[in-house]
mmCIF file of C-alpha atoms in Angstrom:
data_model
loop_
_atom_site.group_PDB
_atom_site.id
_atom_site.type_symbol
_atom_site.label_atom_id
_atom_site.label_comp_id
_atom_site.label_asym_id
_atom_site.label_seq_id
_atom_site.Cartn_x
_atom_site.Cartn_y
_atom_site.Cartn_z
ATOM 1 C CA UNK A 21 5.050 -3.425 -4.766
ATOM 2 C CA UNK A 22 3.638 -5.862 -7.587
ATOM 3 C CA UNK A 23 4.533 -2.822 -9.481
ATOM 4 C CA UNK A 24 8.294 -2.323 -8.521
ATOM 5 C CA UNK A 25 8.835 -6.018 -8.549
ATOM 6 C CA UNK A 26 7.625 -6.088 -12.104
ATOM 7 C CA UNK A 27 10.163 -3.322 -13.700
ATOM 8 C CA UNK A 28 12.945 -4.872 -12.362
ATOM 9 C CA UNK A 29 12.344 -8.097 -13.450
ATOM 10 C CA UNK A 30 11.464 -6.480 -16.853
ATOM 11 C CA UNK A 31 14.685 -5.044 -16.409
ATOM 12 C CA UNK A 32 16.500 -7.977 -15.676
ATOM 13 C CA UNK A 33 15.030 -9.546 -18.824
ATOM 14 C CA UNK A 34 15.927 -7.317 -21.031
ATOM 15 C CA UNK A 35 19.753 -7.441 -19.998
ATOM 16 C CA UNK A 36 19.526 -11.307 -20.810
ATOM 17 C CA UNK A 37 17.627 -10.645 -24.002
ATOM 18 C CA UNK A 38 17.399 -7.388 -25.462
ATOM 19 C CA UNK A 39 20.349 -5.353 -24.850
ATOM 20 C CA UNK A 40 23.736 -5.088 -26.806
ATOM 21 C CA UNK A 41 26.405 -3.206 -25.239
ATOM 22 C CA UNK A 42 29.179 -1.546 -26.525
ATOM 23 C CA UNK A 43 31.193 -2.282 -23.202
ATOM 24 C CA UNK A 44 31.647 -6.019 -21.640
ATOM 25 C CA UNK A 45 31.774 -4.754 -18.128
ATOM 26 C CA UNK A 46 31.003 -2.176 -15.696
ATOM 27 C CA UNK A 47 33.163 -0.518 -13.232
ATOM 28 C CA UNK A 48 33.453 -2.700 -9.847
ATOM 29 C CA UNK A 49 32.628 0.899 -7.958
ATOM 30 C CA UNK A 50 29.312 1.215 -9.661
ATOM 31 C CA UNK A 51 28.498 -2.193 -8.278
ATOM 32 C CA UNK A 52 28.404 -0.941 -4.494
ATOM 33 C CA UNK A 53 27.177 2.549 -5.550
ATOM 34 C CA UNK A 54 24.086 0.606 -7.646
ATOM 35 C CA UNK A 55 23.196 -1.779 -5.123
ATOM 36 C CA UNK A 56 23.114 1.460 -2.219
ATOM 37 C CA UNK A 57 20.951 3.367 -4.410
ATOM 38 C CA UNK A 58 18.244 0.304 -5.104
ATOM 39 C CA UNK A 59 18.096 -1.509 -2.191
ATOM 40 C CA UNK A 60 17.921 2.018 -0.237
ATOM 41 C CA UNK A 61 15.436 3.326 -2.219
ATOM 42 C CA UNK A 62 13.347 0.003 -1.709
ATOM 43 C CA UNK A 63 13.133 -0.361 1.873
ATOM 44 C CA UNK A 64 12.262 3.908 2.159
ATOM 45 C CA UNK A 65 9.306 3.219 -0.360
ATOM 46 C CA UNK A 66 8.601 -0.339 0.515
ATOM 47 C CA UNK A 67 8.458 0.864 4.491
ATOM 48 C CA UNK A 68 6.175 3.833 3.914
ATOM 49 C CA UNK A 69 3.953 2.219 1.561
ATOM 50 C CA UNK A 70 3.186 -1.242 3.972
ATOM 51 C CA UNK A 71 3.134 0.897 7.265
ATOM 52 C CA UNK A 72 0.650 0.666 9.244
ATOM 53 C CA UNK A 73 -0.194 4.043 9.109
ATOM 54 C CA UNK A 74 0.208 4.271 5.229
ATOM 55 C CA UNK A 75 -2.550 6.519 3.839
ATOM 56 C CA UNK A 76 -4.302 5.219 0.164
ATOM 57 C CA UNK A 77 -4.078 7.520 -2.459
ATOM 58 C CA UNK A 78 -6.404 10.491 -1.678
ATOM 59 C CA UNK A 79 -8.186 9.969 -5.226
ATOM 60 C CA UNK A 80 -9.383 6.486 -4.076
ATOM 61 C CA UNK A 81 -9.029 4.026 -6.809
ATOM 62 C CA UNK A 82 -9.210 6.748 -10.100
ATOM 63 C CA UNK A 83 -5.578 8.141 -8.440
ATOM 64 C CA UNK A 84 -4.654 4.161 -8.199
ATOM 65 C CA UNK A 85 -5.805 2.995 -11.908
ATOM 66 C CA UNK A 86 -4.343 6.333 -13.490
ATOM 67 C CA UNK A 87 -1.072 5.819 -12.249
ATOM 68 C CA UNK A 88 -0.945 2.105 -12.910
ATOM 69 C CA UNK A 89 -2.637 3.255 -16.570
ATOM 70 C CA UNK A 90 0.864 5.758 -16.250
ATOM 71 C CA UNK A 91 3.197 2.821 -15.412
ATOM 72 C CA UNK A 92 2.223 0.249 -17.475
ATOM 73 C CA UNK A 93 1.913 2.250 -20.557
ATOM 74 C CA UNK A 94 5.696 3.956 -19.872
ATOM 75 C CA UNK A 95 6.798 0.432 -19.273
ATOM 76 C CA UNK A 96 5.935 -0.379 -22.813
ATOM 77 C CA UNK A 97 7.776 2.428 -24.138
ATOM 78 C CA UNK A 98 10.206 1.822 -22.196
ATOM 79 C CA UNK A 99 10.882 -1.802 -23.662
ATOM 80 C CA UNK A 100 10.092 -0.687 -26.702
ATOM 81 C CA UNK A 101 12.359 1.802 -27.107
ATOM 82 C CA UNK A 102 14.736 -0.741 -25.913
ATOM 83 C CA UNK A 103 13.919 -3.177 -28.754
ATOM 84 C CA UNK A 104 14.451 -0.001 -31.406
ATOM 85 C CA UNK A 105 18.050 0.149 -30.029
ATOM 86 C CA UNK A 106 19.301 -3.109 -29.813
ATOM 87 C CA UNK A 107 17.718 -3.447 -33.537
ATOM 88 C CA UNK A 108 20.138 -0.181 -34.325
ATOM 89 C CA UNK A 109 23.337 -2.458 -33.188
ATOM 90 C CA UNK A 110 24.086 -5.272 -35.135
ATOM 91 C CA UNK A 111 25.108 -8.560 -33.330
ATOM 92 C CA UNK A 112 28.437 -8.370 -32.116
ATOM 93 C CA UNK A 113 29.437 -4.986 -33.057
ATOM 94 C CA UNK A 114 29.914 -1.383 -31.742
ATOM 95 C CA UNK A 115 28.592 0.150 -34.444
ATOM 96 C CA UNK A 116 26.078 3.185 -34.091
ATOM 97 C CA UNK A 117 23.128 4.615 -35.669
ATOM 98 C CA UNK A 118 21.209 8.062 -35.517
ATOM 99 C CA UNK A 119 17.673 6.463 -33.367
ATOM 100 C CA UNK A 120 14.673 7.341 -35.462
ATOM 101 C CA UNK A 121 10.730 6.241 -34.954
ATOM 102 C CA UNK A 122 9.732 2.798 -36.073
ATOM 103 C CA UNK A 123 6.120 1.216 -36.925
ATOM 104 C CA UNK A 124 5.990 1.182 -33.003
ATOM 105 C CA UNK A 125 4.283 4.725 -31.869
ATOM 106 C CA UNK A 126 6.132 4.328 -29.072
ATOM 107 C CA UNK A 127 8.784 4.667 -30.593
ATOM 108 C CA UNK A 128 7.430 8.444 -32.067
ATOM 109 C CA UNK A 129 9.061 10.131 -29.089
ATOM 110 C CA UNK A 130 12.152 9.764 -31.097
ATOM 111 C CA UNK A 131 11.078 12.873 -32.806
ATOM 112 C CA UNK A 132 11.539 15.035 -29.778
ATOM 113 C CA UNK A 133 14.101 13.563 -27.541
ATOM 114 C CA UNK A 134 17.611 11.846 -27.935
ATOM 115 C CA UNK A 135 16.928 9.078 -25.021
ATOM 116 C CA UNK A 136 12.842 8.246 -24.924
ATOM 117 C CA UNK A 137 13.751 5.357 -22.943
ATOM 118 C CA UNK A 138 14.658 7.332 -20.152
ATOM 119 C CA UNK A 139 11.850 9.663 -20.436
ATOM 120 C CA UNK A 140 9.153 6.355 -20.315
ATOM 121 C CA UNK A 141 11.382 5.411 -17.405
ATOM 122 C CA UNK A 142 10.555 8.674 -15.652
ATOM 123 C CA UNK A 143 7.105 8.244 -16.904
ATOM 124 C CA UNK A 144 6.889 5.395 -15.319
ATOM 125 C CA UNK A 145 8.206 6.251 -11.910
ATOM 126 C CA UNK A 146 5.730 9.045 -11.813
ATOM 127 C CA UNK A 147 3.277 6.732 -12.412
ATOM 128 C CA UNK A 148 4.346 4.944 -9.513
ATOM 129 C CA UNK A 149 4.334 7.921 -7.219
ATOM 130 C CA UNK A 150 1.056 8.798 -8.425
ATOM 131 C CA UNK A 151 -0.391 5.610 -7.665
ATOM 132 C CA UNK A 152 0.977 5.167 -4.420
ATOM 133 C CA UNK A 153 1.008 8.906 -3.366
ATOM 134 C CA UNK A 154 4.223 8.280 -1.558
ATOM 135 C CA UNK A 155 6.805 11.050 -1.076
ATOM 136 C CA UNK A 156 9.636 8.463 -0.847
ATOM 137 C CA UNK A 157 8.633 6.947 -4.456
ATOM 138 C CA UNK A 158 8.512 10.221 -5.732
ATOM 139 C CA UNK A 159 11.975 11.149 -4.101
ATOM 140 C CA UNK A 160 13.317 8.110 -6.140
ATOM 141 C CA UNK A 161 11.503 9.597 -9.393
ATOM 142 C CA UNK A 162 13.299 12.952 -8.684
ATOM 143 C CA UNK A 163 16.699 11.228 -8.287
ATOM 144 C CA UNK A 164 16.320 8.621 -11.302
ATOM 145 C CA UNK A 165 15.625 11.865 -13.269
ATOM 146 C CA UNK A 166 18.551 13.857 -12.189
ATOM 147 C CA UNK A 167 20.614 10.765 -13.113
ATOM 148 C CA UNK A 168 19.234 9.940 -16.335
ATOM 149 C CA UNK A 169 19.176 13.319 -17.335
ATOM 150 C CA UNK A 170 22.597 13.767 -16.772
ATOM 151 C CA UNK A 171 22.913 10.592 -19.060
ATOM 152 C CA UNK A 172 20.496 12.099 -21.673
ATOM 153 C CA UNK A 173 22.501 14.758 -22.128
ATOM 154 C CA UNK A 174 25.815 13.446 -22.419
ATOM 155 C CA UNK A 175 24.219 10.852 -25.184
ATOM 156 C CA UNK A 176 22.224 13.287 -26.807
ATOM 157 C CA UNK A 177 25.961 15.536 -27.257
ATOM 158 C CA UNK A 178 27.813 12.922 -28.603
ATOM 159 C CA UNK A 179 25.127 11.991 -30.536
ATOM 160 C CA UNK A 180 25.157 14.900 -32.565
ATOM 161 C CA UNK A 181 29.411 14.969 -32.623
ATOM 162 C CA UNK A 182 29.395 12.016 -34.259
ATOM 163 C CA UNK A 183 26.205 12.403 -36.489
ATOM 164 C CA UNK A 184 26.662 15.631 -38.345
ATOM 165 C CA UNK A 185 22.379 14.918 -39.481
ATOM 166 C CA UNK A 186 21.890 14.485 -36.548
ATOM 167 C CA UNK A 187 17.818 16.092 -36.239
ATOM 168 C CA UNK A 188 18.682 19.512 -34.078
ATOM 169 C CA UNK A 189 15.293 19.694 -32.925
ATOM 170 C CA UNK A 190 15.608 16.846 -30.486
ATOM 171 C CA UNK A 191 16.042 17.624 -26.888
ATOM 172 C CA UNK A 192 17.823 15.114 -24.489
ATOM 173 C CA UNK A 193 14.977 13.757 -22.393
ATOM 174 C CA UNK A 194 12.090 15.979 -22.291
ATOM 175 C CA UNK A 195 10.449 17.079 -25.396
ATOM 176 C CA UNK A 196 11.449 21.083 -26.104
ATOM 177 C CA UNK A 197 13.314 21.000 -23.107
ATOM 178 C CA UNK A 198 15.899 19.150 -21.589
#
C-alpha cells in the first residue's frame, strides 16, 4: 500500500505545485463521483491485498521488484510529463502549445502519443497489479484506462483542431494505437 499511498500524495503535490489549469474549478458532481471511485477502489484492493488469505505474487520477489521497477519508473514519467506541460502554459494564462519531447527521455513518448502522462499512469497501475497480483488492482487499471482513454482521445482531437501541425502520427494514449 506504500505504493498507492505514494501516487497520491505525488498527486496531491503536483496539484499544489506543478499544475496550471485552464479552469478554476471542477464540477460539484465530479466531487461525489471522484471520491466513490477512489475510496471504492481502495478498500476492494486494500481488503484483498491485507487478507488473511492474500496470496504473494506467484513469481516470489522477481514478480514484486519488476512491478515496483514498473511503478516507480511510470511514476517518473508520469511527473515528468507533468512538468513538460505546466512548462507549455505560461503563468496565469490559457494559452496552449503543440506538447513535444524535451531533454527529459521521458518525455520521448511525446513522439507517439498525444497524452504520455496518462499512458505512464496506466504504466504505473500495471505495475501495481503486477506487483501485487491482485485482480481488484488490476480491475482499477482496466477502469483508469477506459477513463483516461476516453480523455486521450478527446485531447488528442482537439489537439489537432486547433493545431493544424499538429504531428499526425501520434496516437492518443498508446503508441500506434489508441
Amino acid at each position: 500500500m506504500v505504493c498507492w499511498t505514494l501516487h497520491y500524495a505525488k498527486r496531491l503535490l503536483e496539484t499544489l505545485f506543478v499544475h496550471r489549469f485552464s479552469h478554476a474549478t471542477m464540477p460539484l458532481r465530479n466531487l461525489f463521483k471522484n471520491c466513490s471511485y477512489y475510496w471504492g477502489f481502495t478498500a476492494f484492493v486494500s481488503y484483498y491485498i491485507n487478507h488473511p488469505l492474500y496470496t504473494p505474487p506467484g513469481l516470489g520477489s522477481v514478480q514484486l521488484f519488476a512491478g515496483l521497477a514498473l511503478f516507480l519508473v511510470c511514476e517518473y514519467g508520469n511527473f515528468s510529463i507533468h512538468i513538460a506541460l505546466r512548462d507549455l502554459r505560461p503563468p496565469g494564462t490559457k494559452e496552449r502549445k503543440i506538447p513535444m519531447p524535451t531533454s527529459n527521455p521521458m518525455t520521448k513518448l511525446f513522439h507517439f502519443v498525444s497524452c504520455p502522462n496518462y499512458t505512464y499512469e496506466v504504466g504505473a497501475w500495471l505495475g501495481f497489479s503486477l506487483m501485487t497480483q491482485c485482480l481488484p488492482a488490476l480491475l482499477f487499471a482496466v477502469a483508469g484506462f477506459l477513463q483516461m482513454a476516453q480523455w486521450a482521445r478527446g485531447k488528442h482531437r482537439n489537439y489537432r483542431r486547433d493545431f493544424p501541425s499538429y504531428p499526425q502520427g501520434r496516437t492518443a494514449i498508446v503508441p500506434f494505437v489508441i
